[in-house]
Short mmCIF file of C-alpha atoms and ligand atoms in Angstrom, two decimals:
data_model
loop_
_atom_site.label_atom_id
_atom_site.label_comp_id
_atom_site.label_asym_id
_atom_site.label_seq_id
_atom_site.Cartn_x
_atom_site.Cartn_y
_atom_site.Cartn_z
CA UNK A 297 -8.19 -16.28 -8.54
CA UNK A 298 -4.84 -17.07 -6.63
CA UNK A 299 -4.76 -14.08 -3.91
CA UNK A 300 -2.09 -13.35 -1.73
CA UNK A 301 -2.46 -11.19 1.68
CA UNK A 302 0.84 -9.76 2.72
CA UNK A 303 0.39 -9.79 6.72
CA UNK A 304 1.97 -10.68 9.72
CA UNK A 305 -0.84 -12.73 11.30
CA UNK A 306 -3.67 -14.56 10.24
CA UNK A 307 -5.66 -14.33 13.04
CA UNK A 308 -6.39 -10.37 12.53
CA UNK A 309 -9.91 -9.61 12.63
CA UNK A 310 -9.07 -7.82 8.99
CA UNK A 311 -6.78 -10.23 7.65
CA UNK A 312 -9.61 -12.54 8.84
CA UNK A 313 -12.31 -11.22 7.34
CA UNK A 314 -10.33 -10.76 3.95
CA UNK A 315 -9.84 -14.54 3.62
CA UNK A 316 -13.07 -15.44 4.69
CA UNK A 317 -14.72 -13.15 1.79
CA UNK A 318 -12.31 -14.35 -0.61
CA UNK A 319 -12.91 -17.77 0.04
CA UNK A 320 -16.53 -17.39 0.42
CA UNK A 321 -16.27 -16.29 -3.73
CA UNK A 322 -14.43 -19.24 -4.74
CA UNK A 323 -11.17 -17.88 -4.25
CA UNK A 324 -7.70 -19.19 -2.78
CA UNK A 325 -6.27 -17.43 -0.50
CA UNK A 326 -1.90 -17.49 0.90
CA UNK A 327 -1.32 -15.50 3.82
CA UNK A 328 2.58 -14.26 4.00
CA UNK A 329 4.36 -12.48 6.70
CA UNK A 330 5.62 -9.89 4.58
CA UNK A 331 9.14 -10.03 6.64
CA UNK A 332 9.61 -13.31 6.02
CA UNK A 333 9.71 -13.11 2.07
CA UNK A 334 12.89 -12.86 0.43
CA UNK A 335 14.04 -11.51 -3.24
CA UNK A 336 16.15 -11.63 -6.31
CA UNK A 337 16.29 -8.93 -7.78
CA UNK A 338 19.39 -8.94 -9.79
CA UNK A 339 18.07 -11.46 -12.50
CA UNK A 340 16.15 -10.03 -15.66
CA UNK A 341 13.38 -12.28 -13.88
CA UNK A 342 12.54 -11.15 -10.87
CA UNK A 343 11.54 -13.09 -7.75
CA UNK A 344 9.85 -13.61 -4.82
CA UNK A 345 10.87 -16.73 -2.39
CA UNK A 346 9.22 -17.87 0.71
CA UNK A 347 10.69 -20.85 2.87
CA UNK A 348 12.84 -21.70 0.06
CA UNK A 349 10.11 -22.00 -2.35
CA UNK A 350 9.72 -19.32 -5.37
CA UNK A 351 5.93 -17.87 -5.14
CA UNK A 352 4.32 -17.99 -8.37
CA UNK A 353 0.89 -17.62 -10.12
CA UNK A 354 -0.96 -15.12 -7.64
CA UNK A 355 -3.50 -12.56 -9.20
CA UNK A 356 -3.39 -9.68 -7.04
CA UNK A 357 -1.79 -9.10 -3.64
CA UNK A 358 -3.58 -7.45 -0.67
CA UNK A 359 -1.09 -5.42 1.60
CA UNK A 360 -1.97 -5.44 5.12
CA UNK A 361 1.38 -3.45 6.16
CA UNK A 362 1.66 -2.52 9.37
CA UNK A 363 3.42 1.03 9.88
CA UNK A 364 6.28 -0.60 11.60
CA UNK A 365 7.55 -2.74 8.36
CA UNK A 366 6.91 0.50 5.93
CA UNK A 367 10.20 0.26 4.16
CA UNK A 368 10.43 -3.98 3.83
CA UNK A 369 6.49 -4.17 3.16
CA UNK A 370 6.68 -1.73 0.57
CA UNK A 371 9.26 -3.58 -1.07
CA UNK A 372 8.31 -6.80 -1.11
CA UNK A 373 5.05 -5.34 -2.23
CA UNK A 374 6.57 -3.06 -5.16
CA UNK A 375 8.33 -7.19 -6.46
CA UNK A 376 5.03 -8.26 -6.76
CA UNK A 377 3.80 -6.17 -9.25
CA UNK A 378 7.21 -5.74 -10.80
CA UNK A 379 6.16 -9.52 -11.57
CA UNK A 380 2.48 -8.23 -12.75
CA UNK A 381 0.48 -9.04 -9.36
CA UNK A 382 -2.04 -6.65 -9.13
CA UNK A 383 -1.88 -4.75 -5.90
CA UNK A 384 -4.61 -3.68 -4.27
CA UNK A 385 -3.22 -0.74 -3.19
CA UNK A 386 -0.21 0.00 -5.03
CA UNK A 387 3.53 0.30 -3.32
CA UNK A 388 3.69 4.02 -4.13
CA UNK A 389 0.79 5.01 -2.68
CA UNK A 390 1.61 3.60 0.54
CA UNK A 391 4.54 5.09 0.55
CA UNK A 392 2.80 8.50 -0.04
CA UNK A 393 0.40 7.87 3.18
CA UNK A 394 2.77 6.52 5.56
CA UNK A 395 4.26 10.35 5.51
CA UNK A 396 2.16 12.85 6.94
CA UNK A 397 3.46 16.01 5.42
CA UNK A 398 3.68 14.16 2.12
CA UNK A 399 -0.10 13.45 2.31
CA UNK A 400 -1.05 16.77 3.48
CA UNK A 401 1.28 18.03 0.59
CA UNK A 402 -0.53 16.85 -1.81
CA UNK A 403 -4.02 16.64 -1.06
CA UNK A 404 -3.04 20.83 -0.81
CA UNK A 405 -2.24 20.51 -4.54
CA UNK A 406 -5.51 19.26 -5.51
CA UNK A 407 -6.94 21.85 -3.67
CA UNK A 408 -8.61 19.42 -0.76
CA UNK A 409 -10.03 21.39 2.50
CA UNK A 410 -7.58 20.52 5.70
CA UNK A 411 -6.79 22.28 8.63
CA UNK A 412 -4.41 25.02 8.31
CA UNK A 413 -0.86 23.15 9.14
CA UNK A 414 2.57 24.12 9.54
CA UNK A 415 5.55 21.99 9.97
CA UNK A 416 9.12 23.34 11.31
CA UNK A 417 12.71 22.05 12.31
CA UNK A 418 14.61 24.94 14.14
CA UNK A 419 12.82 26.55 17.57
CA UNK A 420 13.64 29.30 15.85
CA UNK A 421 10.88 29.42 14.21
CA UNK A 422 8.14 28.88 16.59
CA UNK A 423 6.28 31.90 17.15
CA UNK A 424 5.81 32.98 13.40
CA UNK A 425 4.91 29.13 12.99
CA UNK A 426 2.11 29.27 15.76
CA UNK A 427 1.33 32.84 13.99
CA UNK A 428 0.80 31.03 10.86
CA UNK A 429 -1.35 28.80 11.84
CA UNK A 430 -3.76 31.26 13.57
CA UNK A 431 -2.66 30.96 17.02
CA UNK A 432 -3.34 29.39 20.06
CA UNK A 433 -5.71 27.29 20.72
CA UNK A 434 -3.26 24.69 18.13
CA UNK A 435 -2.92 20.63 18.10
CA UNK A 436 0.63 19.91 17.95
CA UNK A 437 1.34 16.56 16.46
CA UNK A 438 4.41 13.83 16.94
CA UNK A 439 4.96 13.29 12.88
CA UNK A 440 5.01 9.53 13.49
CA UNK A 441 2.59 9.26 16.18
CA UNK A 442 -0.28 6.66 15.74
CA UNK A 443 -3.67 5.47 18.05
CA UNK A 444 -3.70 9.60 19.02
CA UNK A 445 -0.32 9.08 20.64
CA UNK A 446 1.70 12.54 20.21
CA UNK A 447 -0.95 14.50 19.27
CA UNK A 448 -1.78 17.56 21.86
CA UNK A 449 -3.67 20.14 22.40
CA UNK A 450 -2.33 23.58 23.74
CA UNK A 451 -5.00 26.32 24.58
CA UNK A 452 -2.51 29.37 24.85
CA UNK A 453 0.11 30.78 22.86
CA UNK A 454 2.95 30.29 26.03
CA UNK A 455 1.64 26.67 26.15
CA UNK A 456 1.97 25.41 22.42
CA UNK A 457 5.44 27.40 22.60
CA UNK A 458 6.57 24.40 25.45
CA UNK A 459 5.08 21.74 24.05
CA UNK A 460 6.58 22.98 20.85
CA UNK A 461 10.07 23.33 22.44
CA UNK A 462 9.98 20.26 24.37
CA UNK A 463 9.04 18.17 20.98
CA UNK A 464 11.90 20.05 19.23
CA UNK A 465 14.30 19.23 22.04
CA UNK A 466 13.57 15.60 21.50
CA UNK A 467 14.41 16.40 17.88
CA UNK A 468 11.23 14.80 16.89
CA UNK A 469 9.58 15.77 13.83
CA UNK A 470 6.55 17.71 14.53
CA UNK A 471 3.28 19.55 12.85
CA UNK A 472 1.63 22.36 14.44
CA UNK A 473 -2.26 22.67 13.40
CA UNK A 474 -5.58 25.06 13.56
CA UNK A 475 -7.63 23.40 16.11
CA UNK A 476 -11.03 22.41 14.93
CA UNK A 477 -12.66 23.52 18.09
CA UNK A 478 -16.72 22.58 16.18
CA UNK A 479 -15.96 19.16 15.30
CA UNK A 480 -16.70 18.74 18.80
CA UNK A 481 -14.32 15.83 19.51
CA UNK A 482 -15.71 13.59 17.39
CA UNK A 483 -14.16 12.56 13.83
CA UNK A 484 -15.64 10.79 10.43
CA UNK A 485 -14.02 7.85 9.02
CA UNK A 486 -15.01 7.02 5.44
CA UNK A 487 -14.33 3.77 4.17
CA UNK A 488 -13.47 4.18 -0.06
CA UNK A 489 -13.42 1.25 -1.98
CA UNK A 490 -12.54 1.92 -5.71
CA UNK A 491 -14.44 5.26 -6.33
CA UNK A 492 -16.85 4.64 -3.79
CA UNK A 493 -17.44 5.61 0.01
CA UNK A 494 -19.17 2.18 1.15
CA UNK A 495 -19.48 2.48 4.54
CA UNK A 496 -18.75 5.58 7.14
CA UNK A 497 -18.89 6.28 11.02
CA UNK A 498 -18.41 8.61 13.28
CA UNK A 499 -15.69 8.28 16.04
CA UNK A 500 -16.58 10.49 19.40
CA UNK A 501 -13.74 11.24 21.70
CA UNK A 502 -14.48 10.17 25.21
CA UNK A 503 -16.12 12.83 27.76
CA UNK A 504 -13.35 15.75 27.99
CA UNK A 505 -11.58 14.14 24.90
CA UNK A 506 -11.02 15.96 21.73
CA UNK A 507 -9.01 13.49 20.10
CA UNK A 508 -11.84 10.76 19.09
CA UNK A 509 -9.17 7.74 18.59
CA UNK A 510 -11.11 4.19 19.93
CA UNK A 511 -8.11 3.46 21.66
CA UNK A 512 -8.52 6.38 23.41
CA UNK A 513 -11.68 6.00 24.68
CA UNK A 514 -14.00 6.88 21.75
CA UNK A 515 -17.00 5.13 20.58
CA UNK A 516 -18.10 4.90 16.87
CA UNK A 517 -21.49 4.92 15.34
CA UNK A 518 -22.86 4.79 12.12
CA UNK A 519 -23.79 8.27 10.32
CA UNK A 520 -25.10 9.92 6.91
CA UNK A 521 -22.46 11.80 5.32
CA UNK A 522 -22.76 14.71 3.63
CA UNK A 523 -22.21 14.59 -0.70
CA UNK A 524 -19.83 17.34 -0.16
CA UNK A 525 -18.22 14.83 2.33
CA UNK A 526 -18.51 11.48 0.17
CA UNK A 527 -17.01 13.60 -2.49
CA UNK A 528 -13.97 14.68 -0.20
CA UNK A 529 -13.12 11.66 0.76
CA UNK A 530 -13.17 9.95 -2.66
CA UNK A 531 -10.82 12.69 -3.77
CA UNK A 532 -8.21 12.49 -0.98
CA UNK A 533 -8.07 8.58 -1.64
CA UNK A 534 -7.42 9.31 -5.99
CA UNK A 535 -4.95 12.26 -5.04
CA UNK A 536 -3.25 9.26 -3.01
CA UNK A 537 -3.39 6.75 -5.45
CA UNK A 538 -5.13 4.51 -3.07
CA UNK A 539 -7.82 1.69 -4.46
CA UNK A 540 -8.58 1.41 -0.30
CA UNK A 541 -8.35 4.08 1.81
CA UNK A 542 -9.82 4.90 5.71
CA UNK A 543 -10.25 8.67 4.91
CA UNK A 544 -10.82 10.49 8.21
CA UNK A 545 -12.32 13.76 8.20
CA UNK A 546 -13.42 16.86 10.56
CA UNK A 547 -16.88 18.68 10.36
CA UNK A 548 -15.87 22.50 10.15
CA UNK A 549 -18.38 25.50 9.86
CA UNK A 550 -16.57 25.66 6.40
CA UNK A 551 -17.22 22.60 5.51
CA UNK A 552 -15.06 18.82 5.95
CA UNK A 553 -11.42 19.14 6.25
CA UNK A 554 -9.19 15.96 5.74
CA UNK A 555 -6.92 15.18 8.59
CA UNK A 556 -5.81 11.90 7.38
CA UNK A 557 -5.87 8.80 4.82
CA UNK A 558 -4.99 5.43 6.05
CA UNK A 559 -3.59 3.07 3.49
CA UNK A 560 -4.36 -0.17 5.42
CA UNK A 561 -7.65 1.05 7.26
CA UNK A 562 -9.32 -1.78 9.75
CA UNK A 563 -12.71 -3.55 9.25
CA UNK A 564 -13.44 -4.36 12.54
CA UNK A 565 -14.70 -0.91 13.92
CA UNK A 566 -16.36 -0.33 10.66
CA UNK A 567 -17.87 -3.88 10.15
CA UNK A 568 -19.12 -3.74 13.05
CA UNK A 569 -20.67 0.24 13.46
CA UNK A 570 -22.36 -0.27 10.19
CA UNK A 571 -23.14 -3.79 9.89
CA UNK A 572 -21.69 -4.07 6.19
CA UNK A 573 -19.45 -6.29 4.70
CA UNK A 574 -16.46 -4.33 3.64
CA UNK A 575 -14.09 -7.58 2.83
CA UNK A 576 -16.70 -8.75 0.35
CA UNK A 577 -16.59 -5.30 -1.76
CA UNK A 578 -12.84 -5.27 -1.26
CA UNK A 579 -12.61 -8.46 -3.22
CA UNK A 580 -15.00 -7.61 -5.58
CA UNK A 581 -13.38 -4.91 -6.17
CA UNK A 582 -10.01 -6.86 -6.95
CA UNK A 583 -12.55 -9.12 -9.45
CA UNK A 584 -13.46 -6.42 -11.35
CA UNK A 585 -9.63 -5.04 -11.41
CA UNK A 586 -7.36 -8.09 -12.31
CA UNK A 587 -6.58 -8.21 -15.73
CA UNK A 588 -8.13 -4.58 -16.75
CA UNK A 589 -6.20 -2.22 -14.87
CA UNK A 590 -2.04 -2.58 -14.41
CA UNK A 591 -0.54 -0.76 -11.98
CA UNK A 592 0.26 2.73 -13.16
CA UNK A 593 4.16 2.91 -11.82
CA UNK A 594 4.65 -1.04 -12.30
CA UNK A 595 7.21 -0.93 -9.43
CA UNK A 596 8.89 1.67 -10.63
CA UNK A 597 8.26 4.37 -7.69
N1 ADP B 1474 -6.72 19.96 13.97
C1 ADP B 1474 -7.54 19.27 14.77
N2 ADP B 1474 -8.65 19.84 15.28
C2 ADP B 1474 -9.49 19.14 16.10
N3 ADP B 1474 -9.29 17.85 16.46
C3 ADP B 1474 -8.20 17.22 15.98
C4 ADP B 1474 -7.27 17.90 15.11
N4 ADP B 1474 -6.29 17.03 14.77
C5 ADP B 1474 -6.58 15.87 15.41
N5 ADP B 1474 -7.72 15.97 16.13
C6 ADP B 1474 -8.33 14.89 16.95
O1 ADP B 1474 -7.28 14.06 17.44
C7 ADP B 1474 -7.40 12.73 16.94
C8 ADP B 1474 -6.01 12.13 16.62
O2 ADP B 1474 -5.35 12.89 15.61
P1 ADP B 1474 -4.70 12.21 14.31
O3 ADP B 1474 -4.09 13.28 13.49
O4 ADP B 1474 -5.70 11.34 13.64
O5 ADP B 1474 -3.53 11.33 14.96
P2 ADP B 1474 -3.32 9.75 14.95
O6 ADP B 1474 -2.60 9.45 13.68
O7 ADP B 1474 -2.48 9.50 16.16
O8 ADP B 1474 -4.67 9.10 15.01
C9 ADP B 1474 -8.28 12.86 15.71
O9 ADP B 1474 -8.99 11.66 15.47
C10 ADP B 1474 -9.21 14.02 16.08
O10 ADP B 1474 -10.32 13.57 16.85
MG1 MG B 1475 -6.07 9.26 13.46
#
Protein backbone atom coordinates (compact mmCIF):
# COMPACT_ATOMS: atom_id res chain seq x y z
CA UNK A 1 0.00 0.00 0.00
CA UNK A 2 0.85 3.76 -0.81
CA UNK A 3 0.24 5.49 2.79
CA UNK A 4 0.30 8.95 3.45
CA UNK A 5 0.85 10.57 7.12
CA UNK A 6 -0.47 14.06 7.26
CA UNK A 7 2.10 15.69 9.90
CA UNK A 8 4.16 18.46 10.48
CA UNK A 9 7.41 16.63 11.34
CA UNK A 10 8.89 13.49 10.72
CA UNK A 11 10.95 13.22 13.47
CA UNK A 12 7.87 12.73 16.06
CA UNK A 13 8.30 9.82 18.17
CA UNK A 14 4.53 8.89 16.73
CA UNK A 15 4.91 9.95 13.33
CA UNK A 16 8.12 7.89 13.78
CA UNK A 17 6.95 4.95 14.90
CA UNK A 18 4.01 4.99 12.25
CA UNK A 19 6.51 4.87 9.35
CA UNK A 20 8.71 2.54 10.84
CA UNK A 21 5.67 -0.11 11.27
CA UNK A 22 4.47 0.64 7.95
CA UNK A 23 7.59 0.11 6.37
CA UNK A 24 8.50 -2.77 8.44
CA UNK A 25 5.09 -4.52 6.49
CA UNK A 26 6.19 -3.74 3.12
CA UNK A 27 4.60 -0.57 2.89
CA UNK A 28 5.54 3.02 1.42
CA UNK A 29 5.22 5.57 3.36
CA UNK A 30 4.95 10.02 2.28
CA UNK A 31 5.07 12.18 5.13
CA UNK A 32 3.21 15.75 4.34
CA UNK A 33 3.03 18.81 6.40
CA UNK A 34 -0.52 19.09 6.24
CA UNK A 35 -0.11 23.13 5.87
CA UNK A 36 1.84 22.89 3.13
CA UNK A 37 -0.74 21.02 0.79
CA UNK A 38 -2.76 22.94 -1.45
CA UNK A 39 -6.31 22.22 -3.32
CA UNK A 40 -8.64 22.48 -6.22
CA UNK A 41 -11.59 22.14 -5.42
CA UNK A 42 -13.64 23.78 -8.02
CA UNK A 43 -13.04 21.04 -10.76
CA UNK A 44 -15.51 17.94 -10.93
CA UNK A 45 -12.01 16.23 -10.10
CA UNK A 46 -10.81 17.14 -7.14
CA UNK A 47 -7.19 17.65 -6.05
CA UNK A 48 -4.57 17.62 -3.84
CA UNK A 49 -1.04 19.41 -4.84
CA UNK A 50 2.14 19.44 -2.96
CA UNK A 51 5.28 21.49 -4.22
CA UNK A 52 3.64 21.84 -7.44
CA UNK A 53 3.14 18.25 -7.93
CA UNK A 54 -0.59 16.67 -7.87
CA UNK A 55 -0.53 13.67 -5.12
CA UNK A 56 -1.97 10.66 -6.48
CA UNK A 57 -2.39 6.87 -5.82
CA UNK A 58 -2.26 6.77 -1.84
CA UNK A 59 -4.43 4.06 -0.02
CA UNK A 60 -5.32 5.53 3.15
CA UNK A 61 -4.12 8.67 4.92
CA UNK A 62 -3.07 8.79 8.61
CA UNK A 63 -3.89 12.28 10.26
CA UNK A 64 -1.50 13.28 12.81
CA UNK A 65 -3.26 16.89 13.28
CA UNK A 66 -2.08 18.84 15.74
CA UNK A 67 -4.90 20.95 17.61
CA UNK A 68 -3.40 24.11 16.36
CA UNK A 69 -4.11 23.36 12.41
CA UNK A 70 -7.84 21.91 13.30
CA UNK A 71 -9.61 23.83 10.62
CA UNK A 72 -6.70 23.44 7.54
CA UNK A 73 -5.91 19.70 8.73
CA UNK A 74 -9.35 18.80 8.65
CA UNK A 75 -9.65 20.00 5.30
CA UNK A 76 -7.01 18.85 3.58
CA UNK A 77 -7.91 15.63 5.27
CA UNK A 78 -11.80 15.69 4.29
CA UNK A 79 -9.97 16.13 0.01
CA UNK A 80 -8.46 13.05 0.57
CA UNK A 81 -11.21 10.94 0.94
CA UNK A 82 -13.39 13.13 -1.22
CA UNK A 83 -10.74 11.47 -3.71
CA UNK A 84 -11.44 7.85 -1.99
CA UNK A 85 -8.23 7.75 0.45
CA UNK A 86 -9.21 5.94 3.25
CA UNK A 87 -8.72 7.89 6.42
CA UNK A 88 -7.80 6.48 9.31
CA UNK A 89 -9.72 8.51 11.30
CA UNK A 90 -12.20 10.24 9.34
CA UNK A 91 -12.39 14.34 8.95
CA UNK A 92 -15.71 14.44 10.83
CA UNK A 93 -14.79 12.79 13.64
CA UNK A 94 -12.00 14.97 14.34
CA UNK A 95 -13.90 17.63 14.04
CA UNK A 96 -16.34 16.18 16.67
CA UNK A 97 -13.28 15.68 19.29
CA UNK A 98 -11.46 18.78 18.83
CA UNK A 99 -14.75 20.42 20.66
CA UNK A 100 -15.20 19.57 24.10
CA UNK A 101 -18.83 20.24 24.66
CA UNK A 102 -19.51 18.59 21.33
CA UNK A 103 -17.85 15.36 22.63
CA UNK A 104 -19.37 15.47 25.94
CA UNK A 105 -22.69 16.14 23.96
CA UNK A 106 -22.78 13.27 22.50
CA UNK A 107 -21.23 10.62 24.35
CA UNK A 108 -24.48 12.02 26.83
CA UNK A 109 -26.71 10.79 23.96
CA UNK A 110 -25.49 7.37 23.98
CA UNK A 111 -25.93 7.33 27.43
CA UNK A 112 -21.90 7.12 28.36
CA UNK A 113 -21.02 7.73 32.28
CA UNK A 114 -19.08 11.35 32.62
CA UNK A 115 -18.83 13.68 35.23
CA UNK A 116 -21.72 15.84 35.80
CA UNK A 117 -20.77 19.12 33.53
CA UNK A 118 -22.18 22.36 32.90
CA UNK A 119 -21.11 24.92 30.47
CA UNK A 120 -22.26 28.80 30.62
CA UNK A 121 -21.66 32.26 28.83
CA UNK A 122 -23.22 35.09 31.02
CA UNK A 123 -21.87 35.44 34.97
CA UNK A 124 -25.19 35.56 35.36
CA UNK A 125 -25.53 32.37 35.63
CA UNK A 126 -22.95 31.16 37.94
CA UNK A 127 -24.38 30.15 41.07
CA UNK A 128 -27.33 27.97 39.67
CA UNK A 129 -24.46 26.60 37.29
CA UNK A 130 -22.13 25.61 40.31
CA UNK A 131 -25.67 24.40 41.90
CA UNK A 132 -26.07 22.19 39.02
CA UNK A 133 -23.24 20.62 39.10
CA UNK A 134 -23.38 19.66 42.84
CA UNK A 135 -21.36 22.32 44.28
CA UNK A 136 -18.16 23.10 45.42
CA UNK A 137 -15.55 21.19 45.49
CA UNK A 138 -15.83 21.73 41.12
CA UNK A 139 -12.90 21.61 38.29
CA UNK A 140 -13.40 24.51 36.18
CA UNK A 141 -11.98 24.03 32.75
CA UNK A 142 -10.47 26.64 29.92
CA UNK A 143 -12.68 25.01 26.82
CA UNK A 144 -9.50 24.99 24.71
CA UNK A 145 -7.02 24.23 27.25
CA UNK A 146 -4.57 21.28 26.53
CA UNK A 147 -1.37 19.41 28.66
CA UNK A 148 -3.87 20.30 31.98
CA UNK A 149 -3.40 23.96 31.15
CA UNK A 150 -6.80 25.82 32.27
CA UNK A 151 -8.13 23.27 34.14
CA UNK A 152 -8.62 24.17 38.10
CA UNK A 153 -9.73 23.07 40.95
CA UNK A 154 -11.84 25.24 43.45
CA UNK A 155 -12.67 23.64 46.93
CA UNK A 156 -15.46 26.23 48.00
CA UNK A 157 -18.43 27.61 46.56
CA UNK A 158 -16.90 31.59 46.95
CA UNK A 159 -13.76 30.17 45.22
CA UNK A 160 -15.16 28.45 41.95
CA UNK A 161 -17.48 31.72 41.85
CA UNK A 162 -13.81 33.82 41.15
CA UNK A 163 -12.27 31.57 39.19
CA UNK A 164 -15.54 31.38 37.38
CA UNK A 165 -15.77 35.21 37.06
CA UNK A 166 -12.28 35.79 36.28
CA UNK A 167 -12.51 33.08 33.23
CA UNK A 168 -15.75 34.84 32.13
CA UNK A 169 -14.08 38.23 32.28
CA UNK A 170 -11.48 36.96 29.88
CA UNK A 171 -14.50 35.95 27.81
CA UNK A 172 -13.06 32.56 27.54
CA UNK A 173 -15.20 29.70 27.01
CA UNK A 174 -15.41 27.65 30.04
CA UNK A 175 -16.93 24.18 31.65
CA UNK A 176 -17.63 23.84 35.19
CA UNK A 177 -17.45 20.01 36.44
CA UNK A 178 -18.26 17.48 39.56
CA UNK A 179 -14.91 16.83 40.94
CA UNK A 180 -13.98 13.22 41.05
CA UNK A 181 -12.46 13.52 44.44
CA UNK A 182 -11.83 8.99 44.42
CA UNK A 183 -10.00 8.85 41.31
CA UNK A 184 -7.37 9.94 43.51
CA UNK A 185 -5.40 12.05 41.00
CA UNK A 186 -4.64 9.56 38.84
CA UNK A 187 -6.43 9.00 35.29
CA UNK A 188 -6.78 5.84 32.68
CA UNK A 189 -5.86 6.23 29.17
CA UNK A 190 -7.14 3.50 26.85
CA UNK A 191 -5.67 3.12 23.65
CA UNK A 192 -8.76 1.77 20.94
CA UNK A 193 -7.75 0.56 17.81
CA UNK A 194 -10.75 -0.50 15.57
CA UNK A 195 -13.11 -2.11 18.20
CA UNK A 196 -10.46 -2.96 20.42
CA UNK A 197 -8.73 -1.46 23.65
CA UNK A 198 -5.00 -2.71 22.86
CA UNK A 199 -3.10 -1.24 25.28
CA UNK A 200 -4.04 0.99 28.60
CA UNK A 201 -2.17 2.90 31.51
CA UNK A 202 -2.67 4.67 34.22
CA UNK A 203 -1.48 8.37 34.52
CA UNK A 204 -0.86 9.52 38.42
CA UNK A 205 -0.79 13.19 39.09
CA UNK A 206 2.34 14.21 40.88
CA UNK A 207 2.34 14.35 44.90
CA UNK A 208 -0.46 17.13 45.74
CA UNK A 209 -1.60 16.94 42.02
CA UNK A 210 -5.03 16.00 41.02
CA UNK A 211 -4.70 16.67 37.51
CA UNK A 212 -2.52 13.46 36.34
CA UNK A 213 -1.28 15.20 32.88
CA UNK A 214 2.72 13.85 32.23
CA UNK A 215 3.50 17.22 31.50
CA UNK A 216 2.49 18.04 34.68
CA UNK A 217 4.39 15.93 36.59
CA UNK A 218 2.58 12.55 36.38
CA UNK A 219 3.98 9.21 35.82
CA UNK A 220 2.20 6.38 33.86
CA UNK A 221 2.16 2.70 34.41
CA UNK A 222 0.68 -0.10 32.95
CA UNK A 223 -2.77 -1.46 34.52
CA UNK A 224 -5.72 -4.14 34.07
CA UNK A 225 -8.80 -2.48 33.17
CA UNK A 226 -11.93 -3.30 34.17
CA UNK A 227 -14.61 -5.02 31.18
CA UNK A 228 -16.97 -2.43 32.28
CA UNK A 229 -14.02 -0.04 31.46
CA UNK A 230 -12.75 -1.71 28.06
CA UNK A 231 -16.35 -1.55 27.16
CA UNK A 232 -16.58 2.33 27.95
CA UNK A 233 -13.96 3.24 26.19
CA UNK A 234 -14.74 1.30 22.98
CA UNK A 235 -18.09 3.03 23.07
CA UNK A 236 -16.95 6.66 23.51
CA UNK A 237 -14.46 6.06 20.48
CA UNK A 238 -17.82 4.49 18.00
CA UNK A 239 -20.11 7.39 19.44
CA UNK A 240 -17.10 9.57 17.98
CA UNK A 241 -16.65 7.97 14.90
CA UNK A 242 -13.07 7.45 15.66
CA UNK A 243 -11.09 4.16 14.12
CA UNK A 244 -8.15 5.57 16.84
CA UNK A 245 -8.93 7.10 19.78
CA UNK A 246 -6.79 7.87 23.37
CA UNK A 247 -9.98 7.49 25.54
CA UNK A 248 -9.19 8.84 29.01
CA UNK A 249 -11.24 7.87 31.80
CA UNK A 250 -11.84 8.42 35.77
CA UNK A 251 -12.39 5.53 38.35
CA UNK A 252 -15.65 6.67 40.28
CA UNK A 253 -17.40 4.67 43.16
CA UNK A 254 -20.10 4.50 40.34
CA UNK A 255 -18.18 3.19 38.07
CA UNK A 256 -15.66 4.88 34.93
CA UNK A 257 -16.68 8.20 33.73
CA UNK A 258 -15.22 9.54 30.36
CA UNK A 259 -13.51 12.84 30.61
CA UNK A 260 -12.09 12.86 27.23
CA UNK A 261 -11.30 11.21 23.65
CA UNK A 262 -8.27 12.24 21.82
CA UNK A 263 -8.43 11.93 18.08
CA UNK A 264 -4.62 11.91 17.49
CA UNK A 265 -3.54 10.13 20.85
CA UNK A 266 0.53 9.67 21.26
CA UNK A 267 2.47 6.33 21.27
CA UNK A 268 5.26 7.28 23.09
CA UNK A 269 3.85 7.23 26.75
CA UNK A 270 1.89 4.23 25.86
CA UNK A 271 4.64 2.32 23.87
CA UNK A 272 6.63 2.72 26.30
CA UNK A 273 4.31 1.99 29.83
CA UNK A 274 3.16 -1.15 28.22
CA UNK A 275 5.83 -2.33 26.08
CA UNK A 276 3.41 -2.97 22.98
CA UNK A 277 3.57 -2.02 19.62
CA UNK A 278 0.66 0.21 18.95
CA UNK A 279 1.96 1.51 15.29
CA UNK A 280 2.03 -2.08 14.13
CA UNK A 281 -1.86 -2.71 15.04
CA UNK A 282 -2.58 0.76 13.74
CA UNK A 283 -1.45 -0.34 10.33
CA UNK A 284 -2.88 -3.50 10.48
CA UNK A 285 -5.69 -2.13 11.18
CA UNK A 286 -5.60 0.17 7.94
CA UNK A 287 -4.74 -3.49 6.04
CA UNK A 288 -7.67 -4.95 7.03
CA UNK A 289 -9.77 -1.56 6.23
CA UNK A 290 -8.64 -0.37 2.67
CA UNK A 291 -10.83 -1.43 0.16
CA UNK A 292 -13.75 -2.91 2.58
CA UNK A 293 -14.90 -0.07 4.44
CA UNK A 294 -15.46 3.69 2.67
CA UNK A 295 -15.75 6.39 4.71
CA UNK A 296 -19.30 6.83 5.92
CA UNK A 297 -19.66 10.87 5.15
CA UNK A 298 -17.13 10.65 2.05
CA UNK A 299 -16.16 14.30 2.78
CA UNK A 300 -19.28 15.41 3.01
CA UNK A 301 -19.35 16.61 6.87
N1 LIG B 1 -13.88 16.20 36.97
C1 LIG B 1 -12.66 15.83 37.37
N2 LIG B 1 -12.48 15.18 38.55
C2 LIG B 1 -11.23 14.81 38.96
N3 LIG B 1 -10.11 15.04 38.25
C3 LIG B 1 -10.22 15.67 37.06
C4 LIG B 1 -11.50 16.09 36.56
N4 LIG B 1 -11.31 16.68 35.36
C5 LIG B 1 -9.99 16.63 35.12
N5 LIG B 1 -9.32 16.03 36.13
C6 LIG B 1 -7.85 15.81 36.19
O1 LIG B 1 -7.21 16.87 35.49
C7 LIG B 1 -6.48 16.39 34.36
C8 LIG B 1 -6.60 17.36 33.17
O2 LIG B 1 -7.97 17.49 32.75
P1 LIG B 1 -8.42 17.33 31.22
O3 LIG B 1 -9.88 17.55 31.15
O4 LIG B 1 -7.90 16.05 30.67
O5 LIG B 1 -7.68 18.57 30.53
P2 LIG B 1 -6.55 18.59 29.40
O6 LIG B 1 -7.29 18.54 28.10
O7 LIG B 1 -5.86 19.90 29.62
O8 LIG B 1 -5.67 17.39 29.60
C9 LIG B 1 -7.09 15.02 34.07
O9 LIG B 1 -6.15 14.17 33.45
C10 LIG B 1 -7.49 14.53 35.47
O10 LIG B 1 -6.39 13.92 36.13
MG1 LIG C 1 -6.35 15.43 29.36
Amino acid sequence: MKIAILSRNKKLYSTRRLIEAAEARGHEVRVLDVLRCYMNIASHKPQIHYQGEVLEGFDAVIPRIGASVTFYGTAVLRQFEMVGVYPLNESVAITRSRDKLRSLQLLSRKGLGMPVTGFAHKPGDIQDLIKMVGGAPVVIKLLEGTQGIGVVLAETQKAAESVIEAFMGLRANILVQEYIAEAGGADIRCFVVGDKVVASMKRQGAEGEFRSNLHRGGTASIIRITPEERSTAIRAARTMGLNVAGVDLLRSNHGPLVMEVNSSPGLEGIESATGRNVADIIIQLIEKNVGHTSTRTKGKG
